[in-house]
Structure formats: C-alpha cells, structure tokens
Short mmCIF file of C-alpha atoms in Angstrom, two decimals:
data_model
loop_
_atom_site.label_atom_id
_atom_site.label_comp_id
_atom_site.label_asym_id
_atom_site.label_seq_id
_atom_site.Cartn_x
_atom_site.Cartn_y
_atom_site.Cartn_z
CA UNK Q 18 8.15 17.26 0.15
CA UNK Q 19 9.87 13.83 -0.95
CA UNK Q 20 13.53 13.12 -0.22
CA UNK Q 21 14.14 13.80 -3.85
CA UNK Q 22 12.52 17.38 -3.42
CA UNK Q 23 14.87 18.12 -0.82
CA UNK Q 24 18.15 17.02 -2.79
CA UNK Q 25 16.82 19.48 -5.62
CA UNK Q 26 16.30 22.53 -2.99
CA UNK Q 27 19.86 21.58 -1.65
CA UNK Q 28 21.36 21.57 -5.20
CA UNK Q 29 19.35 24.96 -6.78
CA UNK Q 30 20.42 26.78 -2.94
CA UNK Q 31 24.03 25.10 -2.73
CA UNK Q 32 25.90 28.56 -2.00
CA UNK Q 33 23.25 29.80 0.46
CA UNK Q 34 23.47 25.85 2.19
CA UNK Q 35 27.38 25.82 2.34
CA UNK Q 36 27.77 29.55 3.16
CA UNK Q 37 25.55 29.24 6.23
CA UNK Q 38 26.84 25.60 6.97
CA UNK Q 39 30.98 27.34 6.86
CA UNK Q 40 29.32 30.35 9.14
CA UNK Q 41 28.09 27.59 11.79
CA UNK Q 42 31.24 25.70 11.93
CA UNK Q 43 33.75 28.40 12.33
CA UNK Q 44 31.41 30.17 14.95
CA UNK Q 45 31.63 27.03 16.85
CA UNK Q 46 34.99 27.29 16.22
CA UNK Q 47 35.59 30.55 17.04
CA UNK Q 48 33.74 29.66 20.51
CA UNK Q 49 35.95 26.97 21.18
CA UNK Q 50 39.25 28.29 20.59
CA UNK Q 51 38.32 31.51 22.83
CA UNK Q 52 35.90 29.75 25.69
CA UNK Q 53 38.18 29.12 28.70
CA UNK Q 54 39.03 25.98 29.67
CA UNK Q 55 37.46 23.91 32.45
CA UNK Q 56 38.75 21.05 34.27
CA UNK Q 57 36.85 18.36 36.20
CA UNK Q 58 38.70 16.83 39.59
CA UNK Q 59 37.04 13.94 41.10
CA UNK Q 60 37.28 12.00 44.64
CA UNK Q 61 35.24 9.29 45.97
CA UNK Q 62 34.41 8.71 49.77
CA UNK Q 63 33.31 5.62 51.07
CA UNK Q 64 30.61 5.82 53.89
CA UNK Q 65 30.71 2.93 56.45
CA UNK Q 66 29.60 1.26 59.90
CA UNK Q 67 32.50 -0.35 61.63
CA UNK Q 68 30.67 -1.27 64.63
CA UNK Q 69 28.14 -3.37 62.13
CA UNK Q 70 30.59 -6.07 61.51
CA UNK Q 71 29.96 -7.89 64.62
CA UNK Q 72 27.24 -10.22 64.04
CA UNK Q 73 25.00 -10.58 60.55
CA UNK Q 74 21.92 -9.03 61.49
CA UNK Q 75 24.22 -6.04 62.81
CA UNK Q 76 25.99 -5.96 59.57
CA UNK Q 77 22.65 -5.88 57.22
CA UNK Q 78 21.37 -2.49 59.43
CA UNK Q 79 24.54 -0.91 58.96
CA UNK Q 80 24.82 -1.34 55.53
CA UNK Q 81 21.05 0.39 55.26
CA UNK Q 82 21.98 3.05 57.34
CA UNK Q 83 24.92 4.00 55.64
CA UNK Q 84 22.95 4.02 52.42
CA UNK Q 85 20.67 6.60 54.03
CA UNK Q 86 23.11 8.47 55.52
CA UNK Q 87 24.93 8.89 52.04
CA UNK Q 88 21.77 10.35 50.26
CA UNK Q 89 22.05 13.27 53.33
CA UNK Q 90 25.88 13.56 52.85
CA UNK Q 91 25.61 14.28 49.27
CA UNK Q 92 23.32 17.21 50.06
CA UNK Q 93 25.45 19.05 53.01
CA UNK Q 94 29.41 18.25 51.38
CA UNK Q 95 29.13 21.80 49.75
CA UNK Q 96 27.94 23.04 53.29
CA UNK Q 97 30.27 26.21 54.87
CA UNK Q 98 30.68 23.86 57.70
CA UNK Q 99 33.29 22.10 54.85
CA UNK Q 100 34.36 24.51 52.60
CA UNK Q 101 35.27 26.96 55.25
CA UNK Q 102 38.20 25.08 56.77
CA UNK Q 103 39.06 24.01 52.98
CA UNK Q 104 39.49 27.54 52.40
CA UNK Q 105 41.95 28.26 55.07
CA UNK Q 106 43.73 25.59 54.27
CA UNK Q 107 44.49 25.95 50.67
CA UNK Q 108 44.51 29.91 51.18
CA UNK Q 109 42.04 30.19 49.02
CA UNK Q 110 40.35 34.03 47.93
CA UNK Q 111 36.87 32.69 47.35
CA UNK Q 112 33.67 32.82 49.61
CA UNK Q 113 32.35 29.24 50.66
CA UNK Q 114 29.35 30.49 48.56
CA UNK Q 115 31.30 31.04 45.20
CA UNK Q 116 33.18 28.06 45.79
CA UNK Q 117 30.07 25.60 46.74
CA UNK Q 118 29.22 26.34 43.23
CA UNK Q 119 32.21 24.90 41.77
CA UNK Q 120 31.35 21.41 43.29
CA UNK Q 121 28.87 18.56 42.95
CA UNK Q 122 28.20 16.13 44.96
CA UNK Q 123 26.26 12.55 43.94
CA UNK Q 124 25.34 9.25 45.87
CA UNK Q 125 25.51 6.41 43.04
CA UNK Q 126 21.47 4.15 44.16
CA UNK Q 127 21.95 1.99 46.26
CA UNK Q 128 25.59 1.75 47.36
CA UNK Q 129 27.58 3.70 50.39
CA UNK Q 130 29.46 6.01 47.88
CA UNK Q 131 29.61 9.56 47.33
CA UNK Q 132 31.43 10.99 44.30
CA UNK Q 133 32.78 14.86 44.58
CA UNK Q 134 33.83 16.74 41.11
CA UNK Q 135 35.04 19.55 41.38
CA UNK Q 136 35.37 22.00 38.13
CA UNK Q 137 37.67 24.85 38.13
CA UNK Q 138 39.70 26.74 35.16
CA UNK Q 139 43.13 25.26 37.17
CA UNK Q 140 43.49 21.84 36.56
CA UNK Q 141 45.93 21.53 40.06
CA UNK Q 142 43.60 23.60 42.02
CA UNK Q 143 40.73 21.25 41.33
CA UNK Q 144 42.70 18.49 42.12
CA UNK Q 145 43.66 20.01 45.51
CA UNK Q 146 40.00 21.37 46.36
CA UNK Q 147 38.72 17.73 45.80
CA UNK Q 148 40.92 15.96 47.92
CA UNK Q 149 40.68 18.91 50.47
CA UNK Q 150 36.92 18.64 50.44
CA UNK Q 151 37.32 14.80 50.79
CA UNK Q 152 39.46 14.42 53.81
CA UNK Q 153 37.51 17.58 55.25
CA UNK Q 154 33.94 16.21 55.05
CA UNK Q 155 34.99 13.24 56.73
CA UNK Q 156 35.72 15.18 60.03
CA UNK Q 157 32.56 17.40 59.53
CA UNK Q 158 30.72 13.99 59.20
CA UNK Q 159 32.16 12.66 62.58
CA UNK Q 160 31.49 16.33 64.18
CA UNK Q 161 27.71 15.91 62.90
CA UNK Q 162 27.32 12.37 63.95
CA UNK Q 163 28.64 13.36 67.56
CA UNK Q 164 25.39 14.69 68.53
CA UNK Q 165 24.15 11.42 69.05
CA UNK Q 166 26.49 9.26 71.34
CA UNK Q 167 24.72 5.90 70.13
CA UNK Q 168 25.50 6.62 66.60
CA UNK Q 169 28.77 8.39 67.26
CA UNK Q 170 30.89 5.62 66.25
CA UNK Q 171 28.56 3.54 64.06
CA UNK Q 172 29.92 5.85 61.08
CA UNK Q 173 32.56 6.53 59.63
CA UNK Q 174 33.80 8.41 56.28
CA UNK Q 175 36.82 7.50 54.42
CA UNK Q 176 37.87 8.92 51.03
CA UNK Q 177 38.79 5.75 48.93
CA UNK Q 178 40.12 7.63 45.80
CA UNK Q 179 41.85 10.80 45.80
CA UNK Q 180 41.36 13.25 42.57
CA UNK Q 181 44.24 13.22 40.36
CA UNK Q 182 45.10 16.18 38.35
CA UNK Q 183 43.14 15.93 34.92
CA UNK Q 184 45.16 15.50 31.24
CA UNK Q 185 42.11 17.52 29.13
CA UNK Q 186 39.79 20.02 29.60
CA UNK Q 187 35.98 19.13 30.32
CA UNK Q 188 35.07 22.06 28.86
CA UNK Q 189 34.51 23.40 25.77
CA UNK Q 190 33.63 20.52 23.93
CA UNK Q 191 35.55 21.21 20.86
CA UNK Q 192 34.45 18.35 18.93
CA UNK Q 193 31.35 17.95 19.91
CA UNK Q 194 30.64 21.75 19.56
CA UNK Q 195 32.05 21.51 15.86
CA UNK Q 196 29.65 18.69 14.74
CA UNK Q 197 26.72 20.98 16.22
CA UNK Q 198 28.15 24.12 14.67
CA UNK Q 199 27.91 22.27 11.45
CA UNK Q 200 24.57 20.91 11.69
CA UNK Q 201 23.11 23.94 12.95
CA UNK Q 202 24.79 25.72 10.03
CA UNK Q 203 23.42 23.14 7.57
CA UNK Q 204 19.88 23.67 9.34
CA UNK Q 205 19.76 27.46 9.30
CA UNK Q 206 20.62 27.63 5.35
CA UNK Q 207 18.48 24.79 4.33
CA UNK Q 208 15.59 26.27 6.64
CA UNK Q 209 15.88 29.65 4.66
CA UNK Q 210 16.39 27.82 0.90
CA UNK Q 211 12.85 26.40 2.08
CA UNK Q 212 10.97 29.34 3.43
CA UNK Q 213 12.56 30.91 -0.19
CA UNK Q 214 10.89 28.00 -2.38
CA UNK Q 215 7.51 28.97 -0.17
CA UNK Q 216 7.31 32.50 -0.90
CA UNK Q 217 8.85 32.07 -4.52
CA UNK Q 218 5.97 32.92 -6.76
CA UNK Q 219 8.18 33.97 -9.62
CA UNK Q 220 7.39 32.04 -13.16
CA UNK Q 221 10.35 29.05 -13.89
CA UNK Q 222 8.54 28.04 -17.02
CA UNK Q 223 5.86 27.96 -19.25
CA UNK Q 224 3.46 25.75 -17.41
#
C-alpha cells in the first residue's frame, strides 16, 4: 500500500480511527490520574584514599583502587548489613528485604562515585532513607574494610550530596503515557480498518 492508500483507509474508517484513538488516550488517562505516585530521592557518595596523597605514584594506585572498590560498593549498599541500622533509625515497618527493593545503587565508569535513588510513594521518606543509607554505608564500608589492617585506613566514604526532597513525581509519566495512549489508540483502529479492507470482498462498483 502507497501513502496515498493509507490516507484513503484513514478517511473511509475515520469513526472506527478516532473512536479507538479517544479509547487509547483516556485509558492512559484514566491510568495516570489513578496510578499512585512515585518519588525518586537521590544521594551521591564519594569513595576515596586519603593515605594516597602522599607521593604521586601513591596517589595514581589509590585512585585505581577506589575505582574498584566502588564497582563492589554499588553491589552490597542495599546489603542488611545497611539497611538494618537505617531501619531502626528512621523507625521504619519494612523488612531490609522489602526495602532493598526500593533502592538502586550505580557506579558512574570510571570515576570514585556511587549514586543511591531511592523511590518511595512519600516524597520526605525517600529523602530521609537516602541520606540515611548514605551516611550509613559509609560506616558499614569502614567496618568491611577493617578486616584488613593495611587497607583499613586507605578508604574512606563520604556522602558529597545529600537527597533533597523531590518537587514531582517520577512516576506515572503522565505525558509521556498520554502521547503513547494516543498512538497506541491510533495503531489499534487503523490496524483493524486494515485487516477490514483485507477481508472486504463485498462489490464497491461495477468493475
């Protein structure tokens, strides 16, 4: 079918197209305006080797060891060994399980940085578990590294931005979800004008 073919099927099937199109868009609507809200916290902690900064050599092997040590961190901030105490201290009624699920954790390549979001349908809670989880991990990081006396104090965890409480939602997406409502409206009626014109083997004409 040519472009033109497709303008004529929109044009004979205009009720069916804008009927489903409407349906789409106020489902995603609908979905929208009843989906509960989630908000997104976010912290950052920078991971560093004081001890490094005493000679240059020093300084380049710390800076590579923190960058390996931040691809572990990421992995173990959701640990029980940091949400536990979190929990106790914000009083929260959540198992370290159910509430590992509510954060992420990612180490940006190549840098000594670890970002922590942390979604939740209260925007002041998520705020508070961030920076809780922040300033926690960096005493569960110091606990871990005490195992080894010669790396004891070659790290050291500091969160470098606290979460602030967030202005909008992350979730739903009403915007976004509006546009795809509409497409996938638009798509669904002009899918069935087309499987119509298929299986139409009525006569239009004398030919």
């Amino acid at each position: 079918m040519e472009l033109k073919d497709y303008y004529r099927l929109i044009v004979r099937h205009l009720p069916l197209v804008l009927v489903s199109t409407i349906v789409g868009t106020l489902i995603a609507g609908l979905y929208s305006f009843l989906a509960t809200p989630v908000y997104q916290a976010k912290a950052q902690l920078f991971v560093s080797t004081p001890s490094s900064a005493l000679d240059v050599s020093a300084l380049v092997q710390g800076s590579s060891f923190s960058q390996q040590r931040v691809k572990s961190y990421a992995q173990i901030i959701n640990g029980p060994s940091t949400l536990e105490p979190v929990i106790k201290d914000l009083g929260l009624n959540i198992s370290s399980e159910k509430l590992a699920k509510q954060i992420t954790a990612t180490a940006p390549l190549d840098t000594v940085l670890i970002n922590i979001t942390v979604s939740n349908e209260n925007k002041y809670l998520a705020a508070r578990i961030a920076n809780a989880v922040g300033n926690q991990f960096a005493i569960t990081a110091n606990s871990l590294e005490s195992t080894n006396a010669i790396e004891s104090n070659s790290i050291k965890v500091t969160m470098v931005k606290t979460a602030t409480v967030p202005t909008s939602p992350y979730s739903p997406k009403k915007a976004l979800n509006l546009i795809l409502g509409f497409i996938l409206g638009f798509g669904l009626g002009l899918g069935i004008a087309i499987l119509r014109q298929i299986f139409d083997n009525t006569i239009k004409g004398a030919e």
